[in-house]
mmCIF file of C-alpha atoms in Angstrom:
data_model
loop_
_atom_site.group_PDB
_atom_site.id
_atom_site.type_symbol
_atom_site.label_atom_id
_atom_site.label_comp_id
_atom_site.label_asym_id
_atom_site.label_seq_id
_atom_site.Cartn_x
_atom_site.Cartn_y
_atom_site.Cartn_z
ATOM 1 C CA GLY A 8 13.832 -8.671 14.248
ATOM 2 C CA ALA A 9 14.563 -7.279 10.917
ATOM 3 C CA GLY A 10 11.711 -5.944 8.847
ATOM 4 C CA VAL A 11 11.167 -5.995 5.168
ATOM 5 C CA SER A 12 14.159 -4.514 3.305
ATOM 6 C CA GLN A 13 14.431 -3.289 -0.213
ATOM 7 C CA THR A 14 17.463 -2.659 -2.474
ATOM 8 C CA PRO A 15 18.477 -0.343 -3.862
ATOM 9 C CA SER A 16 16.690 2.501 -2.222
ATOM 10 C CA ASN A 17 17.068 4.647 -5.236
ATOM 11 C CA LYS A 18 17.666 3.608 -8.822
ATOM 12 C CA VAL A 19 18.099 6.088 -11.704
ATOM 13 C CA THR A 20 18.210 4.486 -15.300
ATOM 14 C CA GLU A 21 17.903 5.578 -18.825
ATOM 15 C CA LYS A 22 14.918 4.761 -20.989
ATOM 16 C CA GLY A 23 15.213 1.311 -22.619
ATOM 17 C CA LYS A 24 17.564 -0.169 -19.899
ATOM 18 C CA TYR A 25 16.808 -3.219 -17.731
ATOM 19 C CA VAL A 26 16.483 -2.889 -13.969
ATOM 20 C CA GLU A 27 16.142 -5.385 -11.022
ATOM 21 C CA LEU A 28 14.612 -4.516 -7.783
ATOM 22 C CA ARG A 29 15.184 -6.719 -4.753
ATOM 23 C CA CYS A 30 12.885 -7.447 -1.747
ATOM 24 C CA ASP A 31 14.064 -9.322 1.438
ATOM 25 C CA PRO A 32 10.805 -10.186 3.359
ATOM 26 C CA ILE A 33 10.407 -10.882 7.032
ATOM 27 C CA SER A 34 11.785 -14.487 7.915
ATOM 28 C CA GLY A 35 9.041 -16.954 7.879
ATOM 29 C CA HIS A 36 6.461 -14.854 5.849
ATOM 30 C CA THR A 37 5.174 -16.990 3.109
ATOM 31 C CA ALA A 38 3.170 -14.243 1.141
ATOM 32 C CA LEU A 39 4.881 -11.488 -0.598
ATOM 33 C CA TYR A 40 3.409 -8.614 -2.537
ATOM 34 C CA TRP A 41 4.843 -6.025 -4.948
ATOM 35 C CA TYR A 42 3.156 -2.677 -5.304
ATOM 36 C CA ARG A 43 3.784 0.486 -7.294
ATOM 37 C CA GLN A 44 3.142 3.937 -5.963
ATOM 38 C CA SER A 45 3.111 7.053 -8.108
ATOM 39 C CA LEU A 46 3.326 10.512 -6.523
ATOM 40 C CA GLY A 47 0.210 11.524 -4.764
ATOM 41 C CA GLN A 48 -1.456 8.121 -5.215
ATOM 42 C CA GLY A 49 -2.062 4.987 -3.251
ATOM 43 C CA PRO A 50 -0.079 1.918 -3.793
ATOM 44 C CA GLU A 51 -1.200 -0.169 -6.845
ATOM 45 C CA PHE A 52 -1.078 -3.893 -6.802
ATOM 46 C CA LEU A 53 1.308 -5.594 -9.032
ATOM 47 C CA ILE A 54 1.821 -9.264 -8.010
ATOM 48 C CA TYR A 55 1.241 -11.677 -5.090
ATOM 49 C CA PHE A 56 3.478 -14.668 -4.239
ATOM 50 C CA GLN A 57 2.406 -17.495 -1.974
ATOM 51 C CA GLY A 58 5.726 -19.281 -1.383
ATOM 52 C CA THR A 59 7.637 -19.690 -4.619
ATOM 53 C CA GLY A 60 4.677 -19.395 -6.971
ATOM 54 C CA ALA A 61 2.920 -16.278 -8.230
ATOM 55 C CA ALA A 62 -0.595 -16.662 -6.985
ATOM 56 C CA ASP A 63 -1.794 -13.531 -8.686
ATOM 57 C CA ASP A 64 0.069 -11.560 -11.314
ATOM 58 C CA SER A 65 -2.884 -9.760 -12.823
ATOM 59 C CA GLY A 66 -1.605 -6.379 -11.694
ATOM 60 C CA LEU A 67 1.485 -6.481 -13.882
ATOM 61 C CA PRO A 68 0.941 -3.720 -16.454
ATOM 62 C CA ASN A 69 2.491 -5.550 -19.382
ATOM 63 C CA ASP A 70 5.108 -8.051 -20.357
ATOM 64 C CA ARG A 71 7.971 -5.900 -19.632
ATOM 65 C CA PHE A 72 7.453 -6.486 -15.961
ATOM 66 C CA PHE A 73 8.293 -9.928 -14.388
ATOM 67 C CA ALA A 74 8.910 -10.971 -10.774
ATOM 68 C CA VAL A 75 10.552 -14.248 -9.250
ATOM 69 C CA ARG A 76 10.740 -15.778 -5.903
ATOM 70 C CA PRO A 77 12.838 -18.888 -6.393
ATOM 71 C CA GLU A 78 13.322 -20.123 -3.028
ATOM 72 C CA GLY A 79 10.167 -18.572 -1.392
ATOM 73 C CA SER A 80 12.068 -15.920 0.344
ATOM 74 C CA VAL A 81 13.863 -13.086 -1.587
ATOM 75 C CA SER A 82 11.890 -11.685 -4.528
ATOM 76 C CA THR A 83 13.158 -9.878 -7.528
ATOM 77 C CA LEU A 84 10.983 -7.562 -9.757
ATOM 78 C CA LYS A 85 12.472 -7.140 -13.109
ATOM 79 C CA ILE A 86 11.650 -4.465 -15.727
ATOM 80 C CA GLN A 87 12.731 -4.631 -19.302
ATOM 81 C CA ARG A 88 13.085 -1.866 -21.665
ATOM 82 C CA THR A 89 12.234 0.851 -19.045
ATOM 83 C CA GLU A 90 10.023 3.731 -19.927
ATOM 84 C CA ARG A 91 9.662 7.057 -18.295
ATOM 85 C CA GLY A 92 6.098 6.133 -17.170
ATOM 86 C CA ASP A 93 7.742 3.287 -15.056
ATOM 87 C CA SER A 94 9.105 6.023 -12.841
ATOM 88 C CA ALA A 95 7.465 5.436 -9.374
ATOM 89 C CA VAL A 96 8.332 4.109 -5.877
ATOM 90 C CA TYR A 97 8.122 0.263 -5.934
ATOM 91 C CA LEU A 98 6.941 -1.277 -2.543
ATOM 92 C CA CYS A 99 7.188 -4.767 -1.288
ATOM 93 C CA ALA A 100 5.356 -6.203 1.512
ATOM 94 C CA SER A 101 5.227 -9.586 3.320
ATOM 95 C CA SER A 102 2.761 -11.290 5.556
ATOM 96 C CA LEU A 103 2.568 -14.557 7.507
ATOM 97 C CA GLY A 104 0.025 -16.089 5.110
ATOM 98 C CA GLY A 105 -2.028 -15.237 2.207
ATOM 99 C CA ARG A 106 -5.309 -14.777 4.071
ATOM 100 C CA GLU A 107 -6.474 -11.185 3.642
ATOM 101 C CA TYR A 108 -6.705 -10.704 7.502
ATOM 102 C CA ASN A 109 -2.866 -10.986 8.021
ATOM 103 C CA GLU A 110 -1.015 -7.808 8.353
ATOM 104 C CA GLN A 111 1.167 -6.729 5.550
ATOM 105 C CA PHE A 112 4.507 -5.368 6.619
ATOM 106 C CA PHE A 113 5.987 -3.004 4.032
ATOM 107 C CA GLY A 114 9.397 -2.111 3.143
ATOM 108 C CA PRO A 115 10.664 1.407 2.596
ATOM 109 C CA GLY A 116 10.472 1.146 -1.186
ATOM 110 C CA THR A 117 12.836 1.584 -4.103
ATOM 111 C CA ARG A 118 12.366 4.918 -5.951
ATOM 112 C CA LEU A 119 12.778 4.305 -9.563
ATOM 113 C CA THR A 120 13.633 7.237 -12.030
ATOM 114 C CA VAL A 121 13.690 6.585 -15.721
ATOM 115 C CA LEU A 122 15.294 9.415 -17.641
ATOM 116 C CA THR B 2 -7.174 1.113 -11.105
ATOM 117 C CA GLN B 3 -8.181 2.836 -7.927
ATOM 118 C CA LEU B 4 -11.503 1.370 -6.811
ATOM 119 C CA LEU B 5 -11.506 3.202 -3.565
ATOM 120 C CA GLU B 6 -11.843 7.142 -3.510
ATOM 121 C CA GLN B 7 -10.782 9.019 -0.509
ATOM 122 C CA SER B 8 -11.826 12.378 0.722
ATOM 123 C CA PRO B 9 -10.525 14.934 1.337
ATOM 124 C CA GLN B 10 -7.350 14.418 -0.701
ATOM 125 C CA PHE B 11 -5.582 17.145 1.342
ATOM 126 C CA LEU B 12 -6.240 18.361 4.920
ATOM 127 C CA SER B 13 -4.435 20.989 6.988
ATOM 128 C CA ILE B 14 -5.691 21.486 10.489
ATOM 129 C CA GLN B 15 -4.635 23.123 13.849
ATOM 130 C CA GLU B 16 -3.485 20.937 16.709
ATOM 131 C CA GLY B 17 -6.454 19.882 18.900
ATOM 132 C CA GLU B 18 -9.066 19.841 16.217
ATOM 133 C CA ASN B 19 -11.160 16.917 15.108
ATOM 134 C CA LEU B 20 -11.253 15.435 11.555
ATOM 135 C CA THR B 21 -12.849 12.730 9.557
ATOM 136 C CA VAL B 22 -11.422 10.999 6.434
ATOM 137 C CA TYR B 23 -13.711 9.046 4.132
ATOM 138 C CA CYS B 24 -13.043 6.133 2.017
ATOM 139 C CA ASN B 25 -15.782 5.046 -0.577
ATOM 140 C CA SER B 26 -16.258 2.505 -3.246
ATOM 141 C CA SER B 27 -19.018 0.988 -5.363
ATOM 142 C CA SER B 28 -17.546 -2.373 -4.647
ATOM 143 C CA VAL B 29 -18.038 -4.691 -1.549
ATOM 144 C CA PHE B 30 -14.878 -5.808 0.237
ATOM 145 C CA SER B 31 -14.437 -8.664 2.573
ATOM 146 C CA SER B 32 -12.431 -6.522 4.812
ATOM 147 C CA LEU B 33 -10.931 -3.114 4.916
ATOM 148 C CA GLN B 34 -7.596 -1.864 6.332
ATOM 149 C CA TRP B 35 -6.336 1.700 7.193
ATOM 150 C CA TYR B 36 -2.773 2.536 6.970
ATOM 151 C CA ARG B 37 -0.484 5.573 7.681
ATOM 152 C CA GLN B 38 2.547 6.384 5.512
ATOM 153 C CA GLU B 39 5.223 8.886 6.206
ATOM 154 C CA PRO B 40 7.643 10.286 3.535
ATOM 155 C CA GLY B 41 10.276 7.796 2.442
ATOM 156 C CA GLU B 42 8.628 4.872 4.236
ATOM 157 C CA GLY B 43 6.176 2.095 3.491
ATOM 158 C CA PRO B 44 2.604 2.203 4.828
ATOM 159 C CA VAL B 45 2.080 0.902 8.399
ATOM 160 C CA LEU B 46 -1.105 -0.810 9.201
ATOM 161 C CA LEU B 47 -3.472 0.917 11.725
ATOM 162 C CA VAL B 48 -6.505 -1.227 11.836
ATOM 163 C CA THR B 49 -8.436 -3.966 9.909
ATOM 164 C CA VAL B 50 -12.251 -4.002 9.994
ATOM 165 C CA VAL B 51 -14.100 -7.053 8.769
ATOM 166 C CA THR B 52 -17.776 -6.882 9.705
ATOM 167 C CA GLY B 53 -20.292 -4.378 8.161
ATOM 168 C CA GLY B 54 -21.029 -1.678 10.781
ATOM 169 C CA GLU B 55 -17.961 -2.531 12.837
ATOM 170 C CA VAL B 56 -16.430 0.233 14.962
ATOM 171 C CA LYS B 57 -12.818 0.057 16.257
ATOM 172 C CA LYS B 58 -10.914 2.495 18.431
ATOM 173 C CA LEU B 59 -7.297 3.028 18.625
ATOM 174 C CA LYS B 60 -6.627 5.707 21.234
ATOM 175 C CA ARG B 61 -7.767 8.944 19.571
ATOM 176 C CA LEU B 62 -8.645 7.158 16.291
ATOM 177 C CA THR B 63 -12.083 5.645 15.516
ATOM 178 C CA PHE B 64 -12.703 3.511 12.496
ATOM 179 C CA GLN B 65 -16.046 2.484 11.106
ATOM 180 C CA PHE B 66 -16.812 0.031 8.261
ATOM 181 C CA GLY B 67 -20.100 0.735 6.443
ATOM 182 C CA ASP B 68 -22.897 -1.524 6.903
ATOM 183 C CA ALA B 69 -22.790 -2.604 3.286
ATOM 184 C CA ARG B 70 -19.017 -3.044 3.428
ATOM 185 C CA LYS B 71 -18.492 -0.572 0.667
ATOM 186 C CA ASP B 72 -17.235 2.427 2.626
ATOM 187 C CA SER B 73 -15.294 3.405 5.682
ATOM 188 C CA SER B 74 -14.272 6.422 7.739
ATOM 189 C CA LEU B 75 -11.491 7.436 10.149
ATOM 190 C CA HIS B 76 -12.178 9.982 12.680
ATOM 191 C CA ILE B 77 -9.338 11.589 14.614
ATOM 192 C CA THR B 78 -10.032 13.424 17.889
ATOM 193 C CA ALA B 79 -7.836 16.194 19.122
ATOM 194 C CA ALA B 80 -5.261 15.816 16.422
ATOM 195 C CA GLN B 81 -1.615 16.005 17.296
ATOM 196 C CA PRO B 82 1.339 17.081 15.100
ATOM 197 C CA GLY B 83 2.494 13.412 15.235
ATOM 198 C CA ASP B 84 -0.679 12.387 13.373
ATOM 199 C CA THR B 85 0.815 14.022 10.330
ATOM 200 C CA GLY B 86 1.013 11.632 7.383
ATOM 201 C CA LEU B 87 -0.587 10.030 4.363
ATOM 202 C CA TYR B 88 -3.639 7.933 5.336
ATOM 203 C CA LEU B 89 -4.577 5.077 3.075
ATOM 204 C CA CYS B 90 -7.500 2.687 3.126
ATOM 205 C CA ALA B 91 -7.197 -0.635 1.403
ATOM 206 C CA GLY B 92 -9.936 -3.140 0.645
ATOM 207 C CA ALA B 93 -9.364 -6.835 0.301
ATOM 208 C CA TYR B 94 -10.796 -8.456 -2.842
ATOM 209 C CA GLY B 95 -9.635 -11.987 -3.477
ATOM 210 C CA ASN B 96 -5.938 -12.051 -3.241
ATOM 211 C CA GLN B 97 -5.388 -8.477 -3.964
ATOM 212 C CA PHE B 98 -5.630 -5.324 -1.746
ATOM 213 C CA TYR B 99 -6.944 -2.158 -3.445
ATOM 214 C CA PHE B 100 -5.683 1.008 -2.060
ATOM 215 C CA GLY B 101 -7.428 4.307 -1.916
ATOM 216 C CA THR B 102 -6.145 7.595 -3.474
ATOM 217 C CA GLY B 103 -4.868 8.671 0.018
ATOM 218 C CA THR B 104 -5.483 11.548 2.351
ATOM 219 C CA SER B 105 -2.517 13.765 3.139
ATOM 220 C CA LEU B 106 -2.932 15.231 6.766
ATOM 221 C CA THR B 107 -0.891 18.049 8.263
ATOM 222 C CA VAL B 108 -1.369 19.054 11.784
ATOM 223 C CA ILE B 109 -0.042 22.330 12.638
ATOM 224 C CA PRO B 110 1.243 22.922 16.145
#
């Protein structure tokens, strides 16, 4: 079956612009996570969805970042007024449930570059 | 915030050598996972350890969870070029997974 897919694979934008990053999780996975990975670092937690609701959004760095998952499947990470410091690879992962022992399956990521 | 520190950050060894990667924290985690990530791809889960003192083996890879569930190690025996990649540990804490700083391993044929 298909794995987690993310689009676009690369996004270049200018400072101050708005961007949307999309994640298609594995069918049937109720839990969905967004992470941000900077060069040479491990992924940094942003937000966790269980179904349609954001169960934990404490990792979002500020109010310019927002994520939705309206039907409990596809999720969109939205970044307003982008800044150069937002440049990173944004990773999405899904798992069968929210329990910590369930394996997270990661997508290939979206590389965001803010000029 | 990186709660987990990994060492070494970079490691370059010859094929056939053994190596150990360490993952340390001052926090207690309910479980800890090890991942391998290759360029342009997302991390892939290798193992999950849950019980303090637990040891798990996956072919040439041996994973250990510290007794106090604050640290872990990954030992690779007779490294192969296919082992090259970024190794990440991740601790489960509530709903979140805190990833380590990563160890970039290069195995030279």
